[in-house]
Amino acid sequence: MGQEASKPQPGTKLRVIGAGMPRTGTASFSKALEILLQGPVYHGGTQNCKGSSFNLKSWISVLKHTPIRSLEDEEFVLDRISKLTDGYVAITSAPGHCFVPELMRLYPDAKVICTIRNPEAWDKSIDAIATASLQWYLRFILFPLSPMRHFPRYLSTLAAGRWAELYDTPGVPTKHVGTQVWDRHIQHLREVVPPNKLVFFDVRDGWGPLCEALNCDIPKGIEFPRVNERAAMESFAKEQVKKGLIRWAMIFCIAIMAIGIWWSWFG
């Protein structure tokens, strides 16, 4: 997760489709792309959690049309994703990684780059995030906050839609993901992306392989970005819970004051 949501630049064309799963260094990858491509990157986690409600609400509407069963579904999904990604040089992380075929139709000249890591390490990392995200009380705590009030519904819609379609999962959010999801994702990419357009990239390898894939020079005097995604996500989660509790406390105080005023007048 990045520090702040990116803002689109009118006229900017999407050049990279980030097909890597969450927790594969997508925040570092996004920062690197911003430097190389000199434009804003749509990092799903950052845009959804720190951007406007338009992002989460739009993805929810897209996911409600998955699996795609009709021409109307297809046209809706393509139109909404086009609006979400207009003005960005790249899209990374979830849920964009689930819509690689659609993104390739919208941006046929874009390179597909999948960030990777050790599957077992990824499984452990993603399970920790899933467990934290699926606590029963979050739906209540986050309700007064925008855009995060939409986040629980986003997770449910993602799990019931494209995620279940691609990875053969139960269709509900679960605290254990499993390496079989990783394996199916890699297989899916090999099936839908032409070999000459698909690149697998480990952010630990730095500038070299990424610059080679994009046919650009290694930036001089600039270190490859290293974003501690887990620390950023944990800090953001604690901040949102604190804000939610404060907001509820204010709501309850106002309600109690209103009741007291009503009672003093009519009691």
Coordinates of N, CA and C in Angstrom, one line a residue, residues 162-266:
R162 N -15.3 -12.7 -9.4 CA -14.1 -13.1 -10.2 C -13.1 -14.0 -9.4
W163 N -12.9 -13.8 -8.1 CA -12.0 -14.6 -7.4 C -12.4 -16.1 -7.4
A164 N -13.7 -16.3 -7.1 CA -14.2 -17.7 -7.1 C -14.1 -18.3 -8.5
E165 N -14.4 -17.5 -9.5 CA -14.4 -17.9 -10.9 C -13.0 -18.4 -11.3
L166 N -11.9 -17.6 -11.0 CA -10.6 -17.9 -11.4 C -9.9 -19.0 -10.6
Y167 N -10.2 -19.0 -9.3 CA -9.4 -19.8 -8.4 C -10.2 -21.0 -7.8
D168 N -11.4 -21.2 -8.2 CA -12.2 -22.3 -7.7 C -12.3 -22.3 -6.2
T169 N -12.7 -21.2 -5.6 CA -12.8 -21.1 -4.2 C -14.3 -21.1 -3.8
P170 N -14.6 -21.2 -2.5 CA -16.0 -21.4 -2.1 C -16.9 -20.2 -2.4
G171 N -16.4 -19.0 -2.7 CA -17.3 -17.9 -3.0 C -17.6 -17.0 -1.9
V172 N -16.9 -17.2 -0.7 CA -17.0 -16.3 0.4 C -15.6 -16.0 0.9
P173 N -15.4 -14.8 1.6 CA -14.1 -14.5 2.1 C -13.6 -15.5 3.1
T174 N -12.4 -16.0 3.0 CA -11.8 -17.0 4.0 C -10.5 -16.5 4.5
K175 N -10.2 -16.9 5.7 CA -9.0 -16.5 6.4 C -7.8 -17.3 5.9
H176 N -8.0 -18.4 5.2 CA -6.9 -19.2 4.7 C -7.1 -19.3 3.2
V177 N -6.1 -18.8 2.4 CA -6.1 -18.7 1.0 C -5.6 -20.0 0.3
G178 N -4.3 -20.3 0.6 CA -3.7 -21.5 0.1 C -2.9 -21.3 -1.1
T179 N -1.8 -22.1 -1.3 CA -0.9 -22.0 -2.4 C -1.6 -22.4 -3.7
Q180 N -2.7 -23.2 -3.6 CA -3.4 -23.6 -4.9 C -4.0 -22.4 -5.6
V181 N -4.3 -21.3 -4.9 CA -4.7 -20.1 -5.5 C -3.6 -19.4 -6.3
W182 N -2.4 -19.5 -5.7 CA -1.2 -19.0 -6.4 C -1.0 -19.7 -7.7
D183 N -1.0 -21.1 -7.6 CA -0.7 -21.9 -8.7 C -1.8 -21.7 -9.8
R184 N -3.0 -21.5 -9.5 CA -4.1 -21.3 -10.5 C -3.9 -19.9 -11.1
H185 N -3.5 -18.9 -10.4 CA -3.3 -17.6 -10.9 C -2.2 -17.6 -12.0
I186 N -1.0 -18.3 -11.7 CA 0.1 -18.4 -12.6 C -0.4 -19.1 -13.9
Q187 N -1.1 -20.2 -13.7 CA -1.6 -21.0 -14.8 C -2.5 -20.2 -15.7
H188 N -3.4 -19.4 -15.0 CA -4.4 -18.5 -15.7 C -3.6 -17.5 -16.6
L189 N -2.6 -16.9 -16.1 CA -1.8 -15.9 -16.8 C -1.2 -16.6 -18.0
R190 N -0.6 -17.7 -17.9 CA 0.0 -18.4 -19.0 C -1.0 -18.8 -20.1
E191 N -2.2 -19.0 -19.7 CA -3.3 -19.4 -20.7 C -3.8 -18.2 -21.4
V192 N -3.9 -17.0 -20.8 CA -4.5 -15.9 -21.4 C -3.6 -14.8 -22.0
V193 N -2.3 -14.8 -21.6 CA -1.4 -13.8 -22.0 C -0.4 -14.4 -23.0
P194 N -0.2 -13.8 -24.2 CA 0.8 -14.3 -25.1 C 2.2 -14.3 -24.4
P195 N 3.0 -15.4 -24.7 CA 4.4 -15.4 -24.0 C 5.2 -14.2 -24.2
N196 N 5.1 -13.6 -25.4 CA 6.0 -12.4 -25.7 C 5.5 -11.1 -24.9
K197 N 4.4 -11.2 -24.3 CA 3.9 -10.0 -23.6 C 3.9 -10.3 -22.0
L198 N 4.2 -11.5 -21.6 CA 4.1 -11.8 -20.2 C 5.5 -11.9 -19.6
V199 N 5.7 -11.1 -18.4 CA 6.9 -11.1 -17.7 C 6.7 -11.4 -16.3
F200 N 7.5 -12.3 -15.7 CA 7.5 -12.5 -14.2 C 8.6 -11.8 -13.6
F201 N 8.3 -11.0 -12.5 CA 9.3 -10.1 -11.9 C 9.3 -10.2 -10.4
D202 N 10.5 -10.4 -9.8 CA 10.7 -10.4 -8.4 C 11.3 -9.1 -8.0
V203 N 10.6 -8.3 -7.2 CA 11.1 -7.0 -6.9 C 12.5 -7.0 -6.2
R204 N 12.8 -8.1 -5.6 CA 14.2 -8.2 -5.0 C 15.3 -8.1 -6.0
D205 N 15.0 -8.3 -7.3 CA 16.0 -8.3 -8.4 C 16.3 -6.8 -8.8
G206 N 15.5 -5.9 -8.4 CA 15.7 -4.5 -8.6 C 15.5 -4.0 -10.1
W207 N 16.2 -3.0 -10.5 CA 15.9 -2.3 -11.7 C 16.2 -3.2 -13.0
G208 N 17.2 -4.0 -12.9 CA 17.7 -4.6 -14.2 C 16.6 -5.3 -15.0
P209 N 16.0 -6.4 -14.4 CA 15.0 -7.1 -15.2 C 13.8 -6.3 -15.6
L210 N 13.4 -5.3 -14.7 CA 12.2 -4.5 -15.0 C 12.5 -3.6 -16.1
C211 N 13.7 -2.9 -16.1 CA 14.0 -2.0 -17.2 C 14.2 -2.8 -18.5
E212 N 14.7 -4.0 -18.4 CA 14.9 -4.8 -19.6 C 13.5 -5.1 -20.2
A213 N 12.5 -5.5 -19.4 CA 11.2 -5.8 -19.8 C 10.5 -4.6 -20.5
L214 N 10.8 -3.4 -20.0 CA 10.2 -2.2 -20.5 C 11.0 -1.5 -21.5
N215 N 12.2 -2.1 -21.8 CA 13.1 -1.5 -22.8 C 13.4 -0.1 -22.5
C216 N 13.9 0.2 -21.3 CA 14.3 1.5 -20.9 C 15.5 1.4 -20.0
D217 N 16.2 2.6 -19.9 CA 17.5 2.6 -19.1 C 17.2 2.6 -17.6
I218 N 18.2 2.0 -16.9 CA 18.2 2.0 -15.5 C 18.4 3.5 -15.0
P219 N 17.5 3.9 -14.1 CA 17.7 5.3 -13.6 C 19.0 5.5 -12.9
K220 N 19.7 6.6 -13.2 CA 21.0 6.8 -12.6 C 20.8 7.5 -11.2
G221 N 21.5 7.0 -10.2 CA 21.5 7.6 -8.9 C 20.2 7.4 -8.1
I222 N 19.3 6.5 -8.6 CA 18.0 6.3 -7.9 C 17.9 4.8 -7.5
E223 N 17.8 4.6 -6.2 CA 17.7 3.2 -5.7 C 16.3 2.7 -6.0
F224 N 16.2 1.4 -6.2 CA 14.9 0.7 -6.5 C 14.1 0.9 -5.2
P225 N 12.8 1.3 -5.3 CA 12.0 1.6 -4.2 C 11.8 0.3 -3.3
R226 N 11.8 0.5 -2.0 CA 11.5 -0.7 -1.1 C 10.5 -0.2 -0.1
V227 N 9.2 -0.6 -0.4 CA 8.1 -0.2 0.4 C 7.7 -1.4 1.3
N228 N 7.7 -1.2 2.6 CA 7.3 -2.2 3.6 C 5.8 -2.2 3.6
E229 N 5.2 -3.1 2.7 CA 3.7 -3.1 2.6 C 3.0 -3.6 3.9
R230 N 3.6 -4.6 4.5 CA 2.9 -5.1 5.7 C 2.8 -4.0 6.8
A231 N 3.9 -3.3 7.0 CA 4.0 -2.3 8.1 C 3.0 -1.2 7.7
A232 N 2.9 -0.8 6.4 CA 2.0 0.2 6.0 C 0.6 -0.2 6.2
M233 N 0.3 -1.4 5.8 CA -1.1 -1.9 6.0 C -1.5 -2.0 7.4
E234 N -0.6 -2.5 8.3 CA -0.9 -2.6 9.7 C -1.1 -1.2 10.3
S235 N -0.3 -0.3 9.9 CA -0.5 1.1 10.5 C -1.8 1.7 10.0
F236 N -2.1 1.5 8.7 CA -3.4 2.0 8.2 C -4.6 1.4 8.9
A237 N -4.5 0.1 9.1 CA -5.6 -0.6 9.8 C -5.9 -0.1 11.2
K238 N -4.8 0.1 11.9 CA -4.9 0.6 13.3 C -5.5 2.0 13.3
E239 N -5.1 2.8 12.3 CA -5.6 4.2 12.2 C -7.1 4.2 11.9
Q240 N -7.5 3.3 11.0 CA -8.9 3.3 10.6 C -9.8 2.8 11.8
V241 N -9.3 1.8 12.5 CA -10.1 1.3 13.7 C -10.2 2.5 14.7
K242 N -9.1 3.2 15.0 CA -9.1 4.3 15.9 C -10.1 5.4 15.5
K243 N -10.0 5.7 14.2 CA -11.0 6.7 13.6 C -12.4 6.3 13.7
G244 N -12.6 5.0 13.4 CA -14.0 4.5 13.5 C -14.6 4.5 14.9
L245 N -13.7 4.1 15.9 CA -14.2 4.2 17.3 C -14.5 5.6 17.8
I246 N -13.6 6.5 17.4 CA -13.8 7.9 17.7 C -15.1 8.5 17.1
R247 N -15.3 8.1 15.8 CA -16.5 8.5 15.1 C -17.8 8.0 15.8
W248 N -17.8 6.7 16.2 CA -18.9 6.1 16.9 C -19.1 6.8 18.2
A249 N -18.1 7.1 19.0 CA -18.2 7.8 20.2 C -18.9 9.1 20.1
M250 N -18.5 9.9 19.0 CA -19.1 11.2 18.7 C -20.6 11.0 18.4
I251 N -20.9 9.9 17.6 CA -22.3 9.7 17.3 C -23.1 9.4 18.5
F252 N -22.6 8.5 19.4 CA -23.3 8.2 20.6 C -23.5 9.4 21.5
C253 N -22.4 10.3 21.6 CA -22.5 11.5 22.5 C -23.6 12.4 21.9
I254 N -23.7 12.6 20.6 CA -24.7 13.4 20.0 C -26.1 12.9 20.3
A255 N -26.2 11.5 20.1 CA -27.5 10.9 20.4 C -27.9 11.1 21.8
I256 N -27.0 10.9 22.8 CA -27.4 11.1 24.2 C -27.8 12.5 24.5
M257 N -27.0 13.5 23.9 CA -27.4 14.9 24.1 C -28.7 15.2 23.5
A258 N -29.0 14.6 22.3 CA -30.3 14.9 21.7 C -31.5 14.3 22.6
I259 N -31.2 13.1 23.1 CA -32.2 12.5 24.0 C -32.4 13.4 25.2
G260 N -31.3 13.9 25.8 CA -31.4 14.7 27.0 C -32.2 16.0 26.7
I261 N -31.9 16.6 25.5 CA -32.7 17.8 25.2 C -34.1 17.5 25.0
W262 N -34.4 16.4 24.3 CA -35.8 16.1 24.1 C -36.5 15.8 25.4
W263 N -35.8 15.2 26.4 CA -36.4 14.8 27.7 C -36.7 16.1 28.5
S264 N -35.7 17.1 28.4 CA -35.9 18.3 29.1 C -37.1 19.2 28.6
W265 N -37.3 19.0 27.3 CA -38.4 19.7 26.8 C -39.8 19.1 26.9
F266 N -39.8 17.7 26.8 CA -41.1 17.0 26.7 C -41.3 16.0 27.9

